[in-house]
XYZ file of C-alpha atoms in Angstrom:
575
model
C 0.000 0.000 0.000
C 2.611 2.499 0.671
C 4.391 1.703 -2.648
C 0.854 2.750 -4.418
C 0.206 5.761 -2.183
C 3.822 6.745 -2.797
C 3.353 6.342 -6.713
C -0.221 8.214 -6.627
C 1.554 10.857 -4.676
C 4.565 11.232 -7.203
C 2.607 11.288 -10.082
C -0.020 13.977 -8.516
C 2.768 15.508 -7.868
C 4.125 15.696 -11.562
C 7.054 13.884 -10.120
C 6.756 10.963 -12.690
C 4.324 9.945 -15.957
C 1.085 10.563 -15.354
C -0.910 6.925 -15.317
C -4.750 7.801 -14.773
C -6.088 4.082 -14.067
C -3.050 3.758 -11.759
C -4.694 6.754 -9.927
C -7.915 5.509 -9.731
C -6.973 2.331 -8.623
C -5.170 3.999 -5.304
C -8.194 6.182 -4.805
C -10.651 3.463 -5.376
C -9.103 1.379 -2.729
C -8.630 4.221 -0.213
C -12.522 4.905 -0.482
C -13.225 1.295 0.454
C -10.854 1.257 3.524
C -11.453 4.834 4.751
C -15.073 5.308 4.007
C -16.674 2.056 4.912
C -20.359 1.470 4.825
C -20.381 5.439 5.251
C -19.926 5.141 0.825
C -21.985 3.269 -1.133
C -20.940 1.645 -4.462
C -22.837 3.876 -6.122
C -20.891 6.578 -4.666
C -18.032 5.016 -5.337
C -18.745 4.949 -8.536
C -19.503 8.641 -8.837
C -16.359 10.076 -6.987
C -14.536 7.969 -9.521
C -16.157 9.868 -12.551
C -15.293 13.064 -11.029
C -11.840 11.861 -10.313
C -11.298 10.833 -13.849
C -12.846 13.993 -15.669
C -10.084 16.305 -12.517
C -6.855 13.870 -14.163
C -7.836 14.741 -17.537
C -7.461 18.556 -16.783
C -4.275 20.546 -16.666
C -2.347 20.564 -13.383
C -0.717 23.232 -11.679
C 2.789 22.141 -10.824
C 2.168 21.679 -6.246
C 5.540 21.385 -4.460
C 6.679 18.137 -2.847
C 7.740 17.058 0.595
C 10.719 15.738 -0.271
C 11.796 14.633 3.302
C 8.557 12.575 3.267
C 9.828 11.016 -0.397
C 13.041 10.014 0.615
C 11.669 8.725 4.420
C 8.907 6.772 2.389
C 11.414 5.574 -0.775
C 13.776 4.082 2.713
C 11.206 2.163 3.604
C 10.280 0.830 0.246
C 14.029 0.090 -0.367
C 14.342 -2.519 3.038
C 11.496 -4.458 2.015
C 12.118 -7.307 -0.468
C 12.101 -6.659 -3.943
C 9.820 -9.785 -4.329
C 7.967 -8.621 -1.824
C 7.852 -5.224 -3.794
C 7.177 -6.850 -7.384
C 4.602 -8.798 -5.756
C 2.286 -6.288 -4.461
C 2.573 -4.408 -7.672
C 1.278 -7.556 -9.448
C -1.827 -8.455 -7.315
C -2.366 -4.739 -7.288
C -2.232 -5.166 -11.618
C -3.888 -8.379 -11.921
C -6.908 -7.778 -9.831
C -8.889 -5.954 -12.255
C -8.436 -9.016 -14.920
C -8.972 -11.508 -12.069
C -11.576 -14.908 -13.114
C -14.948 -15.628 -10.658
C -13.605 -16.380 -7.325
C -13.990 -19.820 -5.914
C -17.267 -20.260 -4.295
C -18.131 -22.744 -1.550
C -21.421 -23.268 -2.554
C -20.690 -23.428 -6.336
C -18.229 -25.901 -5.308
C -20.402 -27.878 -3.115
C -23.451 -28.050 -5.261
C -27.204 -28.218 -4.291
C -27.711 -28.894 -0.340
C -24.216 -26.895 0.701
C -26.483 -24.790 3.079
C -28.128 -27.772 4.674
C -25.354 -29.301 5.775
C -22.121 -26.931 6.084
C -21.645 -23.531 7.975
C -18.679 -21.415 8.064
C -18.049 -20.678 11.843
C -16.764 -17.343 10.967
C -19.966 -16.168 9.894
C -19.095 -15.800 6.036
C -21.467 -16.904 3.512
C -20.967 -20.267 1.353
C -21.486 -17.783 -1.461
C -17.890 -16.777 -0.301
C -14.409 -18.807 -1.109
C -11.210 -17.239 -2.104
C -10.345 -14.814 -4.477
C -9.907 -15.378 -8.312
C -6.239 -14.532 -8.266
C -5.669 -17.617 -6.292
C -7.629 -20.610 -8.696
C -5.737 -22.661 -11.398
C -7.174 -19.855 -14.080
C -6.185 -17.194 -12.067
C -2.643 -18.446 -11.597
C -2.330 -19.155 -15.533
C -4.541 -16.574 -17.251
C -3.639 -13.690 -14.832
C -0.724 -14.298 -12.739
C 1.981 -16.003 -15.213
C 0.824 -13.509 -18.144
C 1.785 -10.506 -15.757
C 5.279 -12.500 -14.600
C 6.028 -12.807 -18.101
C 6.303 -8.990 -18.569
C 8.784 -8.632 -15.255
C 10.805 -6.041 -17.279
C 7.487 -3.326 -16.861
C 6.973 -3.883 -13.205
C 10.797 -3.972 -12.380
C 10.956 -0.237 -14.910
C 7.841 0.727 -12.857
C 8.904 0.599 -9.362
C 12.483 1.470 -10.491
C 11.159 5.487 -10.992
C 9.132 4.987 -7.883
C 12.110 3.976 -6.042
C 14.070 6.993 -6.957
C 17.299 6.946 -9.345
C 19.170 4.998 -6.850
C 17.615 2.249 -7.111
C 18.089 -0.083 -10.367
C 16.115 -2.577 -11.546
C 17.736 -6.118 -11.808
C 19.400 -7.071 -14.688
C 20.228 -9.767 -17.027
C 18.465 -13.147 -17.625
C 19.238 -14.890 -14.154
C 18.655 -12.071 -11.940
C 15.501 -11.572 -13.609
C 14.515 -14.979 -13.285
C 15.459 -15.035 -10.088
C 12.759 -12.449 -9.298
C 10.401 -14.554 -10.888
C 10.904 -17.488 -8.620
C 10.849 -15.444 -5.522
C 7.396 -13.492 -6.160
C 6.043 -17.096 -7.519
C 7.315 -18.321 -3.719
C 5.226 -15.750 -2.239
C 2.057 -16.137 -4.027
C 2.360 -19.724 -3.429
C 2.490 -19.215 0.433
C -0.795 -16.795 -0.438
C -2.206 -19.486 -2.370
C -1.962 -22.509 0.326
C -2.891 -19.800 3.108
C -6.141 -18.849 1.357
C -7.117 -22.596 0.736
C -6.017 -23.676 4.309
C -7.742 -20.747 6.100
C -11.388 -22.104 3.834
C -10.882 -25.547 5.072
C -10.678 -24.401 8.703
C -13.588 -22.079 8.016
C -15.954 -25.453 7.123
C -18.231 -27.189 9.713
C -21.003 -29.854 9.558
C -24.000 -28.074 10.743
C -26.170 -29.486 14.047
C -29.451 -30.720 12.825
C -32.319 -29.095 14.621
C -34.263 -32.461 14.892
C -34.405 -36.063 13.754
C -35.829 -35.179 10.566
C -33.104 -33.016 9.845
C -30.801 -35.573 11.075
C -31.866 -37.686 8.633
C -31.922 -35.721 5.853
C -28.386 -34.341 6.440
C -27.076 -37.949 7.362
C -28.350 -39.726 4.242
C -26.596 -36.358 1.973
C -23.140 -36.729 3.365
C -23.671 -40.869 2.622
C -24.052 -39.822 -0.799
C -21.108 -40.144 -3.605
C -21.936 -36.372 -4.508
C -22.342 -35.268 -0.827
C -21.693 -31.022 -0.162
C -18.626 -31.943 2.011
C -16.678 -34.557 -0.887
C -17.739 -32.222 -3.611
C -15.704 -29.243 -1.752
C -12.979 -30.881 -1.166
C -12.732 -32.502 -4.387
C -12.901 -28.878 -5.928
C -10.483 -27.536 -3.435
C -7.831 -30.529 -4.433
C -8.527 -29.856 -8.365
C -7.266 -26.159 -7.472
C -4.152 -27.273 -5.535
C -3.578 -28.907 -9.255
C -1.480 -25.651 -10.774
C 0.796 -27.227 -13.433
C -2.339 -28.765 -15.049
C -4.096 -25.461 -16.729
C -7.199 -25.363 -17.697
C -8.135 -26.972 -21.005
C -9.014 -23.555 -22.786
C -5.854 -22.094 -21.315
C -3.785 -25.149 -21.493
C -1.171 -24.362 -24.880
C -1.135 -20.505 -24.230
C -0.084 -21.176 -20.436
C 2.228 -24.014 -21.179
C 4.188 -21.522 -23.647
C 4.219 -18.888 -20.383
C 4.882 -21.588 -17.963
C 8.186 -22.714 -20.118
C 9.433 -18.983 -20.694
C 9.310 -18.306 -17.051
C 11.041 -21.813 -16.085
C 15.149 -21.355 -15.102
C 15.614 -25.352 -14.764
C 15.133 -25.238 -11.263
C 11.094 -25.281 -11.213
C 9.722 -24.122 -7.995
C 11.151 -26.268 -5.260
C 14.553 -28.374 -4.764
C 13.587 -31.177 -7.430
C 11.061 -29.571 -9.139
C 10.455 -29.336 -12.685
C 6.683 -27.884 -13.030
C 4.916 -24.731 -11.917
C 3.053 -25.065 -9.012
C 4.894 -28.299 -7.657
C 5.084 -26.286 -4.435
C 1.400 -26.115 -3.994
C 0.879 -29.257 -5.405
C 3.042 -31.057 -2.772
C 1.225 -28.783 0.190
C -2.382 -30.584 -0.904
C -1.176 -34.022 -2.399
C -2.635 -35.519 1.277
C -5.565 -33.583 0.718
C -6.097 -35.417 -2.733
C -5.273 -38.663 -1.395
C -7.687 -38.233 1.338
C -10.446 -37.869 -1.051
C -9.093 -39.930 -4.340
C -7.278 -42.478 -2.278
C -3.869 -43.831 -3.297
C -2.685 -47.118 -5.147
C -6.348 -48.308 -6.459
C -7.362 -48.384 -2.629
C -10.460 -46.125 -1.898
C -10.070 -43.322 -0.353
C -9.764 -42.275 3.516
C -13.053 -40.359 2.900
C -15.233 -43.901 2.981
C -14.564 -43.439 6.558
C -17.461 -41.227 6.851
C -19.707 -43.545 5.322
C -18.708 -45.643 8.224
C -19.480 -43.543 11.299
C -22.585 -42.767 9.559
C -23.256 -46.747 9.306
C -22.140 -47.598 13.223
C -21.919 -44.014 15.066
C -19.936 -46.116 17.737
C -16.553 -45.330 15.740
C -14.050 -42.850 16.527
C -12.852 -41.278 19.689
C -12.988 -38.519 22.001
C -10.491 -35.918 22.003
C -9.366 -32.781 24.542
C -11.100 -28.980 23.723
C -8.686 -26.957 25.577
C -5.943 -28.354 24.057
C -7.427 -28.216 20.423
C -7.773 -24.015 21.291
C -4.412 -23.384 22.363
C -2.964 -25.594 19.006
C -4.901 -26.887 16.766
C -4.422 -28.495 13.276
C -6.009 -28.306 9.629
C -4.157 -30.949 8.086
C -6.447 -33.176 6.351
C -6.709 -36.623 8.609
C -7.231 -33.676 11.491
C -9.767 -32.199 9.231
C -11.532 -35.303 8.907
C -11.481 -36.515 12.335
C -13.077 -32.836 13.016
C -15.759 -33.849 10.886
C -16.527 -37.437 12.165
C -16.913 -35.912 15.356
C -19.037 -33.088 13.945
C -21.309 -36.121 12.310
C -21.496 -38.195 15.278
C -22.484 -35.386 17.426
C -24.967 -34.138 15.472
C -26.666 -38.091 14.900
C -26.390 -37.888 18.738
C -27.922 -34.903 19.891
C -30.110 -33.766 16.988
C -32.039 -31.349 19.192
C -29.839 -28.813 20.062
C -28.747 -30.945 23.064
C -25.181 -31.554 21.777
C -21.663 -29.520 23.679
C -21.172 -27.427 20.208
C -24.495 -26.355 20.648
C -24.623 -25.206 23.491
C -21.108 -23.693 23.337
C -22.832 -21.282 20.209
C -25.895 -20.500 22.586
C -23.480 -19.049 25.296
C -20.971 -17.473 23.350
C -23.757 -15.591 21.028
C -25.335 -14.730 24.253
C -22.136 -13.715 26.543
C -19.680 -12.657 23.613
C -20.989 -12.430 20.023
C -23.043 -8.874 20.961
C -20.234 -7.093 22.562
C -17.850 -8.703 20.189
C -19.402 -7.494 16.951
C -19.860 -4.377 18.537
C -16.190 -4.170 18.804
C -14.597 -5.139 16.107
C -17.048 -3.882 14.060
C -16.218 -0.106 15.360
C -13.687 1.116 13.208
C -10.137 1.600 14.355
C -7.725 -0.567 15.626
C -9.456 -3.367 13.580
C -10.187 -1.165 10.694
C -5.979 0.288 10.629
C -7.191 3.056 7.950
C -10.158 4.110 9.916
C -11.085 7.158 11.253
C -14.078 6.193 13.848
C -12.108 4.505 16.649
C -13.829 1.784 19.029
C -14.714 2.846 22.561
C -11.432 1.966 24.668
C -13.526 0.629 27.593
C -15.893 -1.889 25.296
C -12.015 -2.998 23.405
C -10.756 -4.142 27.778
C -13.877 -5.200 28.430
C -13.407 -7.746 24.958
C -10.446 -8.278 25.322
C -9.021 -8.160 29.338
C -7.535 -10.142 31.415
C -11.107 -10.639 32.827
C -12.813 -9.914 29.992
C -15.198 -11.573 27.895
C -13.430 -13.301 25.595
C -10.922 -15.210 28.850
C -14.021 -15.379 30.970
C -15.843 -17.668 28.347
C -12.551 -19.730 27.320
C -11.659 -20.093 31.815
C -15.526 -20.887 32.320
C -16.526 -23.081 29.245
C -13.693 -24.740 27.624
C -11.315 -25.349 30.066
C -13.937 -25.795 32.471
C -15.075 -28.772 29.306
C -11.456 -30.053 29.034
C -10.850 -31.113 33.094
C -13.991 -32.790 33.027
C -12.466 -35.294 31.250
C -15.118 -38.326 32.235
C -18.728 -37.690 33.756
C -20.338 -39.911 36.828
C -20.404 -42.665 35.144
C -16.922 -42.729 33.499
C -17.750 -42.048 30.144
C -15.988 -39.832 27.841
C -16.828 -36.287 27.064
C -17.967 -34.791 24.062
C -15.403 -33.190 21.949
C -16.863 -30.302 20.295
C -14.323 -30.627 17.436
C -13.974 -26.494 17.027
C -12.999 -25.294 13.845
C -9.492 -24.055 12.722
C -10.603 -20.730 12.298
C -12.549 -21.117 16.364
C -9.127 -21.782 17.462
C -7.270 -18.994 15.733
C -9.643 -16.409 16.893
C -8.824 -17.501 20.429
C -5.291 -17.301 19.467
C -5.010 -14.028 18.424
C -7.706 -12.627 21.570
C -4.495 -14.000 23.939
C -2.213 -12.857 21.365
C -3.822 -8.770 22.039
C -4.507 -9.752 25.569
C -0.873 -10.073 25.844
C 0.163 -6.981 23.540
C -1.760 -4.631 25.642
C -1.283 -6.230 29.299
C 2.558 -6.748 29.443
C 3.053 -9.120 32.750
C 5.271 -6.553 34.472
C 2.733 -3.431 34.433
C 1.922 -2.257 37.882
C -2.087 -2.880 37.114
C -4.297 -2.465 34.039
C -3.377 -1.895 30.530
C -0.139 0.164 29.300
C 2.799 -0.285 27.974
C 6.818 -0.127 28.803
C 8.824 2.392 26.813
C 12.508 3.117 26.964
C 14.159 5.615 24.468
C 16.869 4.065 22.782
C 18.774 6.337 20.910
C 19.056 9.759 18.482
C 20.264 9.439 15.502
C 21.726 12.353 14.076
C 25.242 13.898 12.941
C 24.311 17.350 13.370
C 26.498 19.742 15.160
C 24.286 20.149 17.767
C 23.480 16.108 18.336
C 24.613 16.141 21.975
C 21.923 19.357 22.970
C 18.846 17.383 21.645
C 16.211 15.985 23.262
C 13.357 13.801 22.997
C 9.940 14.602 24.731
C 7.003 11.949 24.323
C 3.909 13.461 25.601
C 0.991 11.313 25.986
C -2.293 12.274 28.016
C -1.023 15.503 28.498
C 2.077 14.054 30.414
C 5.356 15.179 29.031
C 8.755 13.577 29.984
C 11.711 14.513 28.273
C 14.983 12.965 27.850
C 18.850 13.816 26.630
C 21.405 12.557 24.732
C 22.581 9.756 28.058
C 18.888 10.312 30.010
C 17.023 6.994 29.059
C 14.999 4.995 31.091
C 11.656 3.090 31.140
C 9.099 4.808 30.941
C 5.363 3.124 32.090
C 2.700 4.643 30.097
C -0.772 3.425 30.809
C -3.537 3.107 28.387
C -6.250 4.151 27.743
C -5.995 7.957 29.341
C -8.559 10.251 30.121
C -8.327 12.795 27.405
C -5.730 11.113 24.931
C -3.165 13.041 22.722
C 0.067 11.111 21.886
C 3.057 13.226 20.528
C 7.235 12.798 19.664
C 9.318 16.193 19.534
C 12.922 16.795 18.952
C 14.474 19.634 19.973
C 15.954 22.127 19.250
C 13.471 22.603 16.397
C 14.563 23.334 13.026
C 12.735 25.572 10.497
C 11.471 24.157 7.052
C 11.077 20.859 9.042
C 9.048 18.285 10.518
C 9.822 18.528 14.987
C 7.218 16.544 16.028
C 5.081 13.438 14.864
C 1.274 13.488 16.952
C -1.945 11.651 17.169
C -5.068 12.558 18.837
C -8.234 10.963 19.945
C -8.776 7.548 22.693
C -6.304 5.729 20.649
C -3.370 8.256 19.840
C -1.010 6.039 21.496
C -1.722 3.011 19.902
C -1.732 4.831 16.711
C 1.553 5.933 17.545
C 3.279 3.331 18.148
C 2.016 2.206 15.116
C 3.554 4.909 13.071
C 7.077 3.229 14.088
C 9.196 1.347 11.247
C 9.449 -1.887 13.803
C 12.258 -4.032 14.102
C 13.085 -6.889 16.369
C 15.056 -5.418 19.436
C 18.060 -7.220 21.386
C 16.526 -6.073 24.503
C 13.376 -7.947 23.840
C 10.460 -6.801 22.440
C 9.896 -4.432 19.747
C 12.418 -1.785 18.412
C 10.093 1.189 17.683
C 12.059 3.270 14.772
C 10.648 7.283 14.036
C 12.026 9.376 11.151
C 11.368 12.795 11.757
C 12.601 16.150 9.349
C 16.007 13.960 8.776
C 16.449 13.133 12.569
C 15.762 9.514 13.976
C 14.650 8.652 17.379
C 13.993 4.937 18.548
C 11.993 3.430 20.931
C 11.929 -0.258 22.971
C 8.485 -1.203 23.257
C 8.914 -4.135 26.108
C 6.172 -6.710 26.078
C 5.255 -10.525 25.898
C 5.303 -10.328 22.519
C 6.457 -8.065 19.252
C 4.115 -5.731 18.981
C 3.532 -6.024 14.767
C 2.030 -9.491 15.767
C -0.493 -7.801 18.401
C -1.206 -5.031 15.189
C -1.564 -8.319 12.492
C -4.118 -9.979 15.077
C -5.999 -7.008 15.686
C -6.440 -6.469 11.866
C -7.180 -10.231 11.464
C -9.483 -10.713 14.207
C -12.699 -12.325 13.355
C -15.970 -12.882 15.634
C -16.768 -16.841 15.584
C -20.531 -16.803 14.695
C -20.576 -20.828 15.912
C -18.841 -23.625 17.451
């Protein structure tokens, strides 16, 4: 994103050729992230007319902050140039992107009646069209096959400095590094559906019956899926309309090496990620498949075993045979207790009445879920989500751990295992992970965080007069050149304000860097370039007007993970 906003800026900025689309693009996707339900497509749609009829005018030349250009072209120039290429092709391809991949499509008639997505997304939902076997070949490897246009585009972007690779190998080189990280994208995506899947509870015998004697059937919702999803792990076998064009792309963007150690086809890498996945539903040397299993609990629900919730919470697995036991225990409970009566069941009834509200109600607020927002969610609703005693803890201490000691009831039986879904346990996995990111162990009491400045980086003539002064909450503390020490800074304040100044001051330059509003300080901290720090932690870094400052953010964990799970964190709908 801040390669694009960077571009959009340069080029408004009659800094570098003027590509309208390119505009557009940046402007379109702002819109969606800052304006939120608060635009409508059709507005949208109208801002973007206006937009294109202002490009087409003449433009006054506006002068640039350069300081900013340079800070933001730094930035650009530590990340990967994969990485770099890469976000400049999704960015590309998106607009020529095929149909996404649709659960229900994939599933076929009955999906509803039978699967859920515990994350509350709709089976018409899947994975984007970028990531499907015709994405990868009509979309991804045309775009890869012109490398020499996005390496010239983010080469002026960059600044003169930076050069685009040359020759042959270094080019193809690239190639196999951006392919490495769509791959990871590509497996993520697929991974992240198939812990998003769960056999439904029936509501009542009938149901039971209904939904027992579909998933016995050869064509049943839950085979069809994963049959679909295993088709699209297939990536060196194009599709047949695409097959000679993509095979012609596919060879010019081989080196010999393919994608992986031993590898001599696109795609092997996926491929090898989801080859148990295939055999689990296609079976391996003639024998059938580990998928007739089903048809067995569903003959003698007897089979299978219990297993231990709290531990499934705190580590769980999607590989397929996990996947499938999930499911057999999903069946089973649901041919059990077909009235509502069965522990998943009654986990959903007390989370959507003890969590869900409040929990939609928070992440649904805007900012620090929503990183580009500008409504912010109520500090006190966020602790009381997310606290040490909050909601969130309070259900997982009462209900599932509470579940996993009772290991037998009176008479010695095992306990249900619910059997919660991937994406159940990741969502309880990143609540601990910002339960930890905002309540370091070694606060005196509540929520804060430890600061210590860690240097000034500057060789100015006066270096050893300057001084840092964070002011947050309307407390100031400064420091010099050899005056560091912690500094505890609790969280949420009373009228909030966050602020970094350097002084002396300098004219023509940025002193300070400030946020305002309940969650300046997170935003703050934010604003740092963050960097693993020998002391532990997080090494907060701050370019301001040419001068550096740093910061050590001490806390259980680095704080860019507590940022990635607030900006991944998803509501469970169901267990």
């Amino acid at each position: 994103m801040i390669f694009s906003a960077l571009r959009t800026y340069l080029m408004l900025g009659q800094a570098g050729l003027m590509v309208p689309s390119q505009v557009l693009d940046w402007f379109a996707a702002d819109w969606a992230e800052q304006g939120g339900d608060a635009l409508s497509v059709a507005q949208r749609a109208r801002l973007a007319v206006h937009l294109g009829d202002l490009l087409r005018q003449p433009m006054q030349p506006v002068a640039l902050d350069e300081s900013l250009i340079t800070q933001m072209r730094g930035v650009l120039a530590r990340l990967p140039q994969a990485r770099r290429i890469y976000a400049q092709l999704v960015i590309r391809a998106a607009a020529e992107a095929p149909p996404p991949f649709r659960v229900e499509e994939a599933a076929g008639p009955g999906a509803a009646q039978i699967l859920r997505r515990p994350s509350g997304a709709g089976l018409t939902e899947g994975v984007e069209g970028l990531y499907t076997r015709q994405g990868f070949h009509q979309v991804i490897l045309p775009h890869l096959s012109d490398l020499g246009a996005l390496l010239q585009n983010e080469a002026w972007v960059l600044g003169p400095a930076r050069l685009p690779a040359a020759g042959d190998q270094a080019q193809r080189a690239v190639v196999q590094d951006v392919l490495g990280i769509y791959y990871r994208d590509y497996i993520a995506r697929y991974e992240a559906l198939l812990g998003d899947i769960d056999i439904i509870p029936f509501e009542n015998p009938q149901h039971a019956a209904e939904g027992l004697r579909q998933l016995s059937q050869p064509d049943s919702p839950l085979l069809s899926l994963l049959n679909a999803i295993a088709r699209q792990s297939l990536l060196s076998l194009p599709d047949d309309a695409t097959a000679t064009g993509a095979a012609e792309t596919g060879a010019g963007l081989r080196d010999g090496r393919g994608d992986a150690p031993g590898s001599d086809s696109l795609g092997a890498v996926v491929e090898g990620h989801f080859r148990a996945l295939r055999d689990l539903v296609n079976g391996t040397g003639g024998q059938p498949s580990a998928f007739e299993r089903v048809r067995a609990v569903l003959a003698d629900p007897r089979d299978g075993s219990s297993g231990r919730i709290g531990a499934a919470v705190r580590g769980g697995s999607s590989d397929p045979s996990r996947l499938l036991d999930r499911w057999l225990m999903q069946i089973r409970a649901a041919r059990a207790a077909p009235e509502g009566s069965g522990l998943r069941s009654r986990l959903t009834q007390l989370w959507q009445s003890e969590v869900l509200p409040l929990c939609e109600k928070v992440t649904q607020g805007g900012y620090p879920f929503q990183p580009g927002a500008q409504a912010e969610v109520h500090p006190e609703d966020f602790l009381a989500l997310f606290g040490p005693e909050g909601a969130i803890e309070r259900f997982f201490q009462t209900h599932l751990t509470a579940t996993e000691k009772a290991e037998t009831d009176q008479n010695g039986a095992a306990q249900e295992d619910p059997a919660l879904a991937p994406f159940v346990i990741a969502a309880f996995d990143r609540a601990a992970q910002i339960r930890d990111g905002f309540f370091a162990a070694d606060l005196p009491s509540g929520a804060g965080f430890r600061l210590r400045p860690h240097r000034l980086g500057t060789h100015a003539p006066d270096a050893q007069d300057q001084r840092i002064t964070l002011e947050v909450d309307g407390h100031r503390t400064a420091y010099g050149p050899e005056d560091f020490g912690d500094l505890i800074v609790p969280w949420p304040g009373r009228s909030g304000g966050a602020r970094i100044s350097l002084e002396p001051e300098r004219e023509g330059v940025e002193n300070s860097l400030h946020r305002h509003g309940p969650w300046a300080l997170i935003r703050l901290l934010s604003a740092a370039e963050m960097r693993p720090s020998t002391e532990g932690g997080t090494l907060l870094l701050y370019r301001i007007g040419g001068r550096s400052v740093s910061f050590s953010l001490k806390s259980r964990g680095r704080f860019e993970d507590t940022l990635a799970a607030l900006a991944t964190f998803k509501c469970p709908q169901s267990f």
